[in-house]
Amino acid sequence: MSIDPLESPLHAGIAGVDLPSDEFDFGEGIVLRRTYCHVFAPFMAAFAPAPPGGYHPAPWKAVSGGLSIDVAAELFVPVEFKPSEWFDRLNTVWWFAALTRLVGNPCAIVPVIASHSFSEIASMNGEPTFWTVEANRTHAQAGG
């Protein structure tokens, strides 16, 4: 089942921050809180194209490299939050990220946005969705 980030609560993972308090309530359901999640992605390689709608055929090979990032904070933006006219919930995440970089750590990044709270994922049934955002190698080095 595919989850649409425009129709789902947003749990933006933030790396490169150290919050001085456990939680900040910004009103209208938007909350910034401490959390922890080590996000990692090992690399795999396939050597033949996938058929339409199918998987890449064998052989597959694990390769060294990959990335890892420590998420230290979560910005929650509920579905019910309806910013005015030209602004949207994803831009709300970017606004908070920009402010964090300005007043906190210029290396702070939002590597992933999750469909569920990071604090609940370990014990939940089912599979959460992560949308990768700022997870390239340069950014990943700042967070983990």
Short mmCIF file of N, CA and C in Angstrom, two decimals:
data_model
loop_
_atom_site.label_atom_id
_atom_site.label_comp_id
_atom_site.label_asym_id
_atom_site.label_seq_id
_atom_site.Cartn_x
_atom_site.Cartn_y
_atom_site.Cartn_z
N MET A 1 0.84 -1.18 0.00
CA MET A 1 0.00 0.00 0.00
C MET A 1 0.89 1.24 0.00
N SER A 2 0.66 2.11 -0.93
CA SER A 2 1.44 3.34 -1.04
C SER A 2 0.77 4.43 -0.22
N ILE A 3 1.57 5.17 0.52
CA ILE A 3 1.07 6.27 1.34
C ILE A 3 1.51 7.57 0.69
N ASP A 4 0.58 8.50 0.56
CA ASP A 4 0.85 9.80 -0.06
C ASP A 4 1.27 10.79 1.02
N PRO A 5 2.47 11.38 0.93
CA PRO A 5 2.91 12.32 1.96
C PRO A 5 2.04 13.57 2.04
N LEU A 6 1.30 13.87 0.99
CA LEU A 6 0.44 15.04 1.02
C LEU A 6 -0.85 14.77 1.80
N GLU A 7 -1.16 13.48 2.00
CA GLU A 7 -2.38 13.10 2.71
C GLU A 7 -2.10 12.35 4.00
N SER A 8 -0.89 12.39 4.47
CA SER A 8 -0.46 11.64 5.65
C SER A 8 0.11 12.60 6.69
N PRO A 9 0.02 12.24 7.97
CA PRO A 9 0.75 13.03 8.96
C PRO A 9 2.23 12.99 8.60
N LEU A 10 2.94 14.08 8.80
CA LEU A 10 4.36 14.14 8.48
C LEU A 10 5.18 14.09 9.77
N HIS A 11 6.14 13.19 9.80
CA HIS A 11 7.08 13.07 10.91
C HIS A 11 8.47 13.28 10.31
N ALA A 12 8.90 14.53 10.28
CA ALA A 12 10.17 14.87 9.64
C ALA A 12 11.31 14.59 10.61
N GLY A 13 12.21 13.68 10.23
CA GLY A 13 13.38 13.39 11.04
C GLY A 13 14.44 14.45 10.80
N ILE A 14 15.00 14.96 11.88
CA ILE A 14 16.02 16.00 11.77
C ILE A 14 17.31 15.48 12.38
N ALA A 15 18.40 15.56 11.63
CA ALA A 15 19.72 15.15 12.10
C ALA A 15 20.57 16.39 12.31
N GLY A 16 21.56 16.27 13.19
CA GLY A 16 22.48 17.38 13.42
C GLY A 16 21.97 18.41 14.40
N VAL A 17 21.03 18.00 15.26
CA VAL A 17 20.50 18.91 16.27
C VAL A 17 20.61 18.29 17.65
N ASP A 18 20.64 19.13 18.67
CA ASP A 18 20.61 18.70 20.06
C ASP A 18 19.62 19.60 20.76
N LEU A 19 18.38 19.14 20.90
CA LEU A 19 17.34 19.98 21.48
C LEU A 19 17.57 20.20 22.97
N PRO A 20 17.41 21.43 23.45
CA PRO A 20 17.59 21.72 24.87
C PRO A 20 16.41 21.27 25.73
N SER A 21 15.32 20.88 25.12
CA SER A 21 14.13 20.43 25.83
C SER A 21 13.56 19.21 25.11
N ASP A 22 12.78 18.40 25.83
CA ASP A 22 12.21 17.20 25.22
C ASP A 22 11.20 17.50 24.12
N GLU A 23 10.47 18.62 24.28
CA GLU A 23 9.39 18.89 23.33
C GLU A 23 9.09 20.38 23.27
N PHE A 24 8.80 20.84 22.05
CA PHE A 24 8.35 22.21 21.82
C PHE A 24 7.02 22.14 21.07
N ASP A 25 6.01 22.79 21.61
CA ASP A 25 4.69 22.83 20.97
C ASP A 25 4.55 24.18 20.29
N PHE A 26 4.41 24.17 18.97
CA PHE A 26 4.31 25.41 18.20
C PHE A 26 2.86 25.79 17.89
N GLY A 27 1.91 25.03 18.42
CA GLY A 27 0.50 25.31 18.17
C GLY A 27 0.01 24.67 16.89
N GLU A 28 -1.29 24.62 16.75
CA GLU A 28 -1.96 24.02 15.58
C GLU A 28 -1.51 22.60 15.31
N GLY A 29 -1.08 21.89 16.36
CA GLY A 29 -0.69 20.48 16.24
C GLY A 29 0.76 20.25 15.87
N ILE A 30 1.52 21.30 15.57
CA ILE A 30 2.92 21.14 15.17
C ILE A 30 3.79 21.02 16.42
N VAL A 31 4.54 19.92 16.50
CA VAL A 31 5.37 19.64 17.68
C VAL A 31 6.75 19.20 17.22
N LEU A 32 7.77 19.74 17.87
CA LEU A 32 9.15 19.32 17.67
C LEU A 32 9.56 18.59 18.94
N ARG A 33 10.05 17.34 18.81
CA ARG A 33 10.41 16.56 20.00
C ARG A 33 11.68 15.77 19.76
N ARG A 34 12.34 15.45 20.86
CA ARG A 34 13.51 14.57 20.79
C ARG A 34 13.07 13.17 20.40
N THR A 35 13.93 12.50 19.67
CA THR A 35 13.72 11.10 19.31
C THR A 35 15.08 10.52 18.95
N TYR A 36 15.10 9.27 18.59
CA TYR A 36 16.33 8.68 18.06
C TYR A 36 15.96 7.61 17.04
N CYS A 37 16.61 7.67 15.91
CA CYS A 37 16.47 6.63 14.89
C CYS A 37 17.74 6.65 14.04
N HIS A 38 18.41 5.52 13.97
CA HIS A 38 19.60 5.40 13.11
C HIS A 38 19.10 4.85 11.77
N VAL A 39 19.12 5.68 10.76
CA VAL A 39 18.66 5.31 9.42
C VAL A 39 19.88 4.91 8.61
N PHE A 40 19.87 3.71 8.04
CA PHE A 40 21.01 3.30 7.24
C PHE A 40 20.52 2.60 5.98
N ALA A 41 21.35 2.69 4.94
CA ALA A 41 21.01 2.11 3.65
C ALA A 41 22.26 1.50 3.03
N PRO A 42 22.42 0.19 3.15
CA PRO A 42 23.54 -0.44 2.45
C PRO A 42 23.25 -0.48 0.95
N PHE A 43 24.27 -0.51 0.14
CA PHE A 43 24.07 -0.54 -1.30
C PHE A 43 24.05 -1.96 -1.82
N MET A 44 23.18 -2.21 -2.81
CA MET A 44 23.11 -3.46 -3.57
C MET A 44 23.23 -3.07 -5.04
N ALA A 45 23.73 -3.98 -5.83
CA ALA A 45 23.85 -3.72 -7.26
C ALA A 45 23.25 -4.89 -8.04
N ALA A 46 22.55 -4.56 -9.12
CA ALA A 46 22.05 -5.55 -10.08
C ALA A 46 22.71 -5.23 -11.40
N PHE A 47 22.84 -6.24 -12.28
CA PHE A 47 23.65 -6.07 -13.49
C PHE A 47 22.89 -6.29 -14.78
N ALA A 48 21.56 -6.34 -14.66
CA ALA A 48 20.72 -6.45 -15.85
C ALA A 48 19.46 -5.63 -15.60
N PRO A 49 18.90 -5.03 -16.66
CA PRO A 49 17.70 -4.21 -16.46
C PRO A 49 16.51 -5.05 -16.01
N ALA A 50 15.62 -4.43 -15.27
CA ALA A 50 14.39 -5.10 -14.84
C ALA A 50 13.39 -5.10 -15.98
N PRO A 51 12.61 -6.17 -16.12
CA PRO A 51 11.53 -6.13 -17.11
C PRO A 51 10.45 -5.16 -16.63
N PRO A 52 9.62 -4.65 -17.52
CA PRO A 52 8.57 -3.71 -17.11
C PRO A 52 7.74 -4.27 -15.95
N GLY A 53 7.68 -3.50 -14.86
CA GLY A 53 6.91 -3.91 -13.69
C GLY A 53 7.53 -5.03 -12.88
N GLY A 54 8.76 -5.43 -13.21
CA GLY A 54 9.38 -6.56 -12.51
C GLY A 54 10.61 -6.15 -11.73
N TYR A 55 11.34 -7.17 -11.30
CA TYR A 55 12.56 -6.98 -10.52
C TYR A 55 13.78 -7.22 -11.39
N HIS A 56 14.89 -6.65 -10.99
CA HIS A 56 16.15 -6.92 -11.67
C HIS A 56 16.50 -8.39 -11.47
N PRO A 57 16.89 -9.09 -12.53
CA PRO A 57 17.24 -10.50 -12.38
C PRO A 57 18.59 -10.68 -11.67
N ALA A 58 18.79 -11.86 -11.13
CA ALA A 58 20.08 -12.19 -10.51
C ALA A 58 21.16 -12.12 -11.58
N PRO A 59 22.38 -11.91 -11.21
CA PRO A 59 22.87 -11.83 -9.84
C PRO A 59 22.72 -10.44 -9.26
N TRP A 60 22.56 -10.40 -7.94
CA TRP A 60 22.63 -9.17 -7.17
C TRP A 60 23.88 -9.29 -6.32
N LYS A 61 24.46 -8.18 -6.01
CA LYS A 61 25.70 -8.21 -5.23
C LYS A 61 25.67 -7.10 -4.19
N ALA A 62 25.97 -7.44 -2.94
CA ALA A 62 26.15 -6.41 -1.91
C ALA A 62 27.48 -5.71 -2.20
N VAL A 63 27.48 -4.40 -2.10
CA VAL A 63 28.69 -3.64 -2.35
C VAL A 63 29.00 -2.78 -1.13
N SER A 64 30.27 -2.50 -0.91
CA SER A 64 30.61 -1.65 0.24
C SER A 64 30.16 -0.23 -0.05
N GLY A 65 29.94 0.51 1.01
CA GLY A 65 29.42 1.86 0.90
C GLY A 65 28.04 1.93 1.50
N GLY A 66 27.33 2.92 1.16
CA GLY A 66 26.01 3.14 1.73
C GLY A 66 26.01 4.44 2.49
N LEU A 67 25.03 4.59 3.35
CA LEU A 67 24.98 5.80 4.16
C LEU A 67 24.28 5.50 5.46
N SER A 68 24.52 6.34 6.44
CA SER A 68 23.82 6.23 7.72
C SER A 68 23.67 7.62 8.32
N ILE A 69 22.58 7.80 9.01
CA ILE A 69 22.25 9.10 9.57
C ILE A 69 21.55 8.87 10.91
N ASP A 70 21.93 9.64 11.93
CA ASP A 70 21.25 9.59 13.22
C ASP A 70 20.22 10.71 13.29
N VAL A 71 18.96 10.33 13.32
CA VAL A 71 17.87 11.29 13.49
C VAL A 71 17.75 11.57 14.98
N ALA A 72 17.81 12.83 15.39
CA ALA A 72 17.78 13.20 16.80
C ALA A 72 16.51 13.93 17.21
N ALA A 73 15.76 14.41 16.23
CA ALA A 73 14.53 15.15 16.53
C ALA A 73 13.49 14.85 15.46
N GLU A 74 12.25 15.04 15.84
CA GLU A 74 11.13 14.78 14.94
C GLU A 74 10.22 15.99 14.96
N LEU A 75 9.92 16.52 13.77
CA LEU A 75 8.94 17.59 13.64
C LEU A 75 7.66 16.95 13.14
N PHE A 76 6.61 17.03 13.96
CA PHE A 76 5.32 16.46 13.59
C PHE A 76 4.43 17.55 13.02
N VAL A 77 3.91 17.31 11.81
CA VAL A 77 2.97 18.22 11.18
C VAL A 77 1.72 17.41 10.84
N PRO A 78 0.62 17.63 11.57
CA PRO A 78 -0.58 16.81 11.38
C PRO A 78 -1.29 17.09 10.05
N VAL A 79 -2.08 16.14 9.61
CA VAL A 79 -2.87 16.30 8.38
C VAL A 79 -3.83 17.48 8.53
N GLU A 80 -4.31 17.70 9.74
CA GLU A 80 -5.29 18.76 9.97
C GLU A 80 -4.71 20.17 9.84
N PHE A 81 -3.38 20.28 9.86
CA PHE A 81 -2.76 21.60 9.73
C PHE A 81 -2.95 22.08 8.29
N LYS A 82 -3.64 23.19 8.14
CA LYS A 82 -3.95 23.75 6.82
C LYS A 82 -3.40 25.17 6.72
N PRO A 83 -2.15 25.31 6.28
CA PRO A 83 -1.59 26.66 6.14
C PRO A 83 -2.34 27.44 5.05
N SER A 84 -2.22 28.73 5.10
CA SER A 84 -2.97 29.58 4.18
C SER A 84 -2.42 29.53 2.75
N GLU A 85 -3.29 29.57 1.82
CA GLU A 85 -3.10 29.72 0.39
C GLU A 85 -1.85 29.07 -0.21
N TRP A 86 -0.74 29.81 -0.33
CA TRP A 86 0.41 29.36 -1.10
C TRP A 86 1.33 28.43 -0.34
N PHE A 87 1.17 28.32 0.96
CA PHE A 87 2.05 27.49 1.78
C PHE A 87 1.42 26.12 1.95
N ASP A 88 2.22 25.07 2.16
CA ASP A 88 1.67 23.75 2.42
C ASP A 88 2.44 23.08 3.55
N ARG A 89 2.06 21.86 3.90
CA ARG A 89 2.66 21.17 5.04
C ARG A 89 4.12 20.81 4.78
N LEU A 90 4.47 20.42 3.56
CA LEU A 90 5.88 20.12 3.26
C LEU A 90 6.74 21.38 3.35
N ASN A 91 6.21 22.51 2.90
CA ASN A 91 6.95 23.76 3.04
C ASN A 91 7.09 24.16 4.51
N THR A 92 6.16 23.73 5.33
CA THR A 92 6.28 23.97 6.77
C THR A 92 7.51 23.25 7.31
N VAL A 93 7.75 22.02 6.86
CA VAL A 93 8.94 21.28 7.26
C VAL A 93 10.19 22.05 6.83
N TRP A 94 10.21 22.54 5.59
CA TRP A 94 11.39 23.27 5.08
C TRP A 94 11.61 24.56 5.85
N TRP A 95 10.52 25.22 6.23
CA TRP A 95 10.62 26.45 7.00
C TRP A 95 11.29 26.18 8.35
N PHE A 96 10.83 25.14 9.04
CA PHE A 96 11.44 24.78 10.33
C PHE A 96 12.90 24.35 10.15
N ALA A 97 13.19 23.63 9.08
CA ALA A 97 14.58 23.22 8.82
C ALA A 97 15.46 24.44 8.60
N ALA A 98 14.97 25.41 7.84
CA ALA A 98 15.74 26.63 7.60
C ALA A 98 15.98 27.41 8.89
N LEU A 99 14.96 27.50 9.71
CA LEU A 99 15.12 28.20 10.99
C LEU A 99 16.10 27.47 11.90
N THR A 100 16.06 26.15 11.89
CA THR A 100 17.00 25.35 12.68
C THR A 100 18.42 25.61 12.22
N ARG A 101 18.63 25.69 10.93
CA ARG A 101 19.96 25.97 10.39
C ARG A 101 20.42 27.38 10.75
N LEU A 102 19.48 28.30 10.77
CA LEU A 102 19.81 29.69 11.05
C LEU A 102 20.17 29.91 12.51
N VAL A 103 19.40 29.34 13.43
CA VAL A 103 19.62 29.60 14.85
C VAL A 103 20.29 28.46 15.60
N GLY A 104 20.34 27.30 15.02
CA GLY A 104 20.92 26.16 15.71
C GLY A 104 22.21 25.70 15.09
N ASN A 105 22.09 24.80 14.16
CA ASN A 105 23.25 24.20 13.52
C ASN A 105 23.09 24.31 12.01
N PRO A 106 24.00 25.00 11.32
CA PRO A 106 23.87 25.12 9.87
C PRO A 106 24.00 23.79 9.14
N CYS A 107 24.47 22.76 9.84
CA CYS A 107 24.59 21.43 9.24
C CYS A 107 23.37 20.56 9.48
N ALA A 108 22.35 21.07 10.17
CA ALA A 108 21.14 20.30 10.42
C ALA A 108 20.49 19.94 9.09
N ILE A 109 19.99 18.71 9.00
CA ILE A 109 19.35 18.24 7.77
C ILE A 109 18.06 17.49 8.09
N VAL A 110 17.22 17.34 7.10
CA VAL A 110 16.01 16.52 7.18
C VAL A 110 16.21 15.36 6.21
N PRO A 111 16.86 14.27 6.68
CA PRO A 111 17.15 13.17 5.76
C PRO A 111 15.93 12.37 5.33
N VAL A 112 14.95 12.25 6.23
CA VAL A 112 13.75 11.47 5.91
C VAL A 112 12.52 12.10 6.53
N ILE A 113 11.40 11.86 5.89
CA ILE A 113 10.09 12.14 6.48
C ILE A 113 9.40 10.79 6.57
N ALA A 114 8.85 10.50 7.74
CA ALA A 114 8.23 9.20 8.00
C ALA A 114 6.72 9.31 8.06
N SER A 115 6.06 8.20 7.76
CA SER A 115 4.61 8.14 7.83
C SER A 115 4.12 7.97 9.26
N HIS A 116 5.02 7.58 10.16
CA HIS A 116 4.68 7.34 11.56
C HIS A 116 5.75 7.95 12.46
N SER A 117 5.41 8.14 13.72
CA SER A 117 6.37 8.67 14.67
C SER A 117 7.55 7.72 14.84
N PHE A 118 8.76 8.24 14.86
CA PHE A 118 9.95 7.41 15.03
C PHE A 118 9.90 6.64 16.33
N SER A 119 9.30 7.22 17.37
CA SER A 119 9.23 6.54 18.66
C SER A 119 8.26 5.36 18.65
N GLU A 120 7.39 5.28 17.67
CA GLU A 120 6.40 4.20 17.59
C GLU A 120 6.78 3.12 16.58
N ILE A 121 7.67 3.41 15.67
CA ILE A 121 7.95 2.49 14.56
C ILE A 121 8.47 1.14 15.02
N ALA A 122 9.37 1.13 16.01
CA ALA A 122 9.98 -0.14 16.45
C ALA A 122 8.95 -1.14 16.93
N SER A 123 7.87 -0.68 17.53
CA SER A 123 6.89 -1.61 18.10
C SER A 123 5.60 -1.72 17.29
N MET A 124 5.52 -1.05 16.15
CA MET A 124 4.27 -1.08 15.38
C MET A 124 4.16 -2.33 14.52
N ASN A 125 2.93 -2.72 14.26
CA ASN A 125 2.66 -3.76 13.27
C ASN A 125 2.59 -3.07 11.91
N GLY A 126 3.00 -3.77 10.89
CA GLY A 126 2.99 -3.16 9.57
C GLY A 126 4.30 -2.45 9.29
N GLU A 127 4.36 -1.87 8.13
CA GLU A 127 5.60 -1.26 7.65
C GLU A 127 5.41 0.24 7.44
N PRO A 128 6.24 1.05 8.08
CA PRO A 128 6.15 2.49 7.84
C PRO A 128 6.74 2.84 6.48
N THR A 129 6.48 4.04 6.03
CA THR A 129 7.07 4.55 4.80
C THR A 129 8.02 5.68 5.16
N PHE A 130 9.21 5.67 4.57
CA PHE A 130 10.17 6.78 4.69
C PHE A 130 10.30 7.40 3.31
N TRP A 131 10.19 8.72 3.26
CA TRP A 131 10.46 9.45 2.03
C TRP A 131 11.82 10.12 2.24
N THR A 132 12.81 9.73 1.45
CA THR A 132 14.14 10.33 1.61
C THR A 132 14.12 11.75 1.06
N VAL A 133 14.81 12.62 1.76
CA VAL A 133 14.82 14.03 1.39
C VAL A 133 16.26 14.49 1.21
N GLU A 134 16.96 14.76 2.30
CA GLU A 134 18.34 15.22 2.24
C GLU A 134 19.25 14.10 2.72
N ALA A 135 19.32 13.04 1.95
CA ALA A 135 20.08 11.86 2.38
C ALA A 135 21.28 11.58 1.48
N ASN A 136 21.78 12.58 0.77
CA ASN A 136 22.96 12.32 -0.04
C ASN A 136 24.21 12.23 0.84
N ARG A 137 25.30 11.81 0.29
CA ARG A 137 26.51 11.53 1.05
C ARG A 137 27.03 12.76 1.81
N THR A 138 27.03 13.91 1.20
CA THR A 138 27.53 15.11 1.85
C THR A 138 26.71 15.42 3.10
N HIS A 139 25.39 15.37 2.98
CA HIS A 139 24.54 15.63 4.12
C HIS A 139 24.65 14.53 5.16
N ALA A 140 24.73 13.28 4.73
CA ALA A 140 24.76 12.15 5.65
C ALA A 140 25.96 12.24 6.59
N GLN A 141 27.07 12.75 6.12
CA GLN A 141 28.26 12.85 6.97
C GLN A 141 28.03 13.77 8.16
N ALA A 142 27.14 14.74 8.03
CA ALA A 142 26.87 15.66 9.12
C ALA A 142 26.06 14.99 10.23
N GLY A 143 25.26 13.98 9.87
CA GLY A 143 24.35 13.44 10.86
C GLY A 143 24.71 12.10 11.42
N GLY A 144 25.69 11.40 10.94
CA GLY A 144 25.90 10.11 11.54
C GLY A 144 27.07 9.39 11.06
#
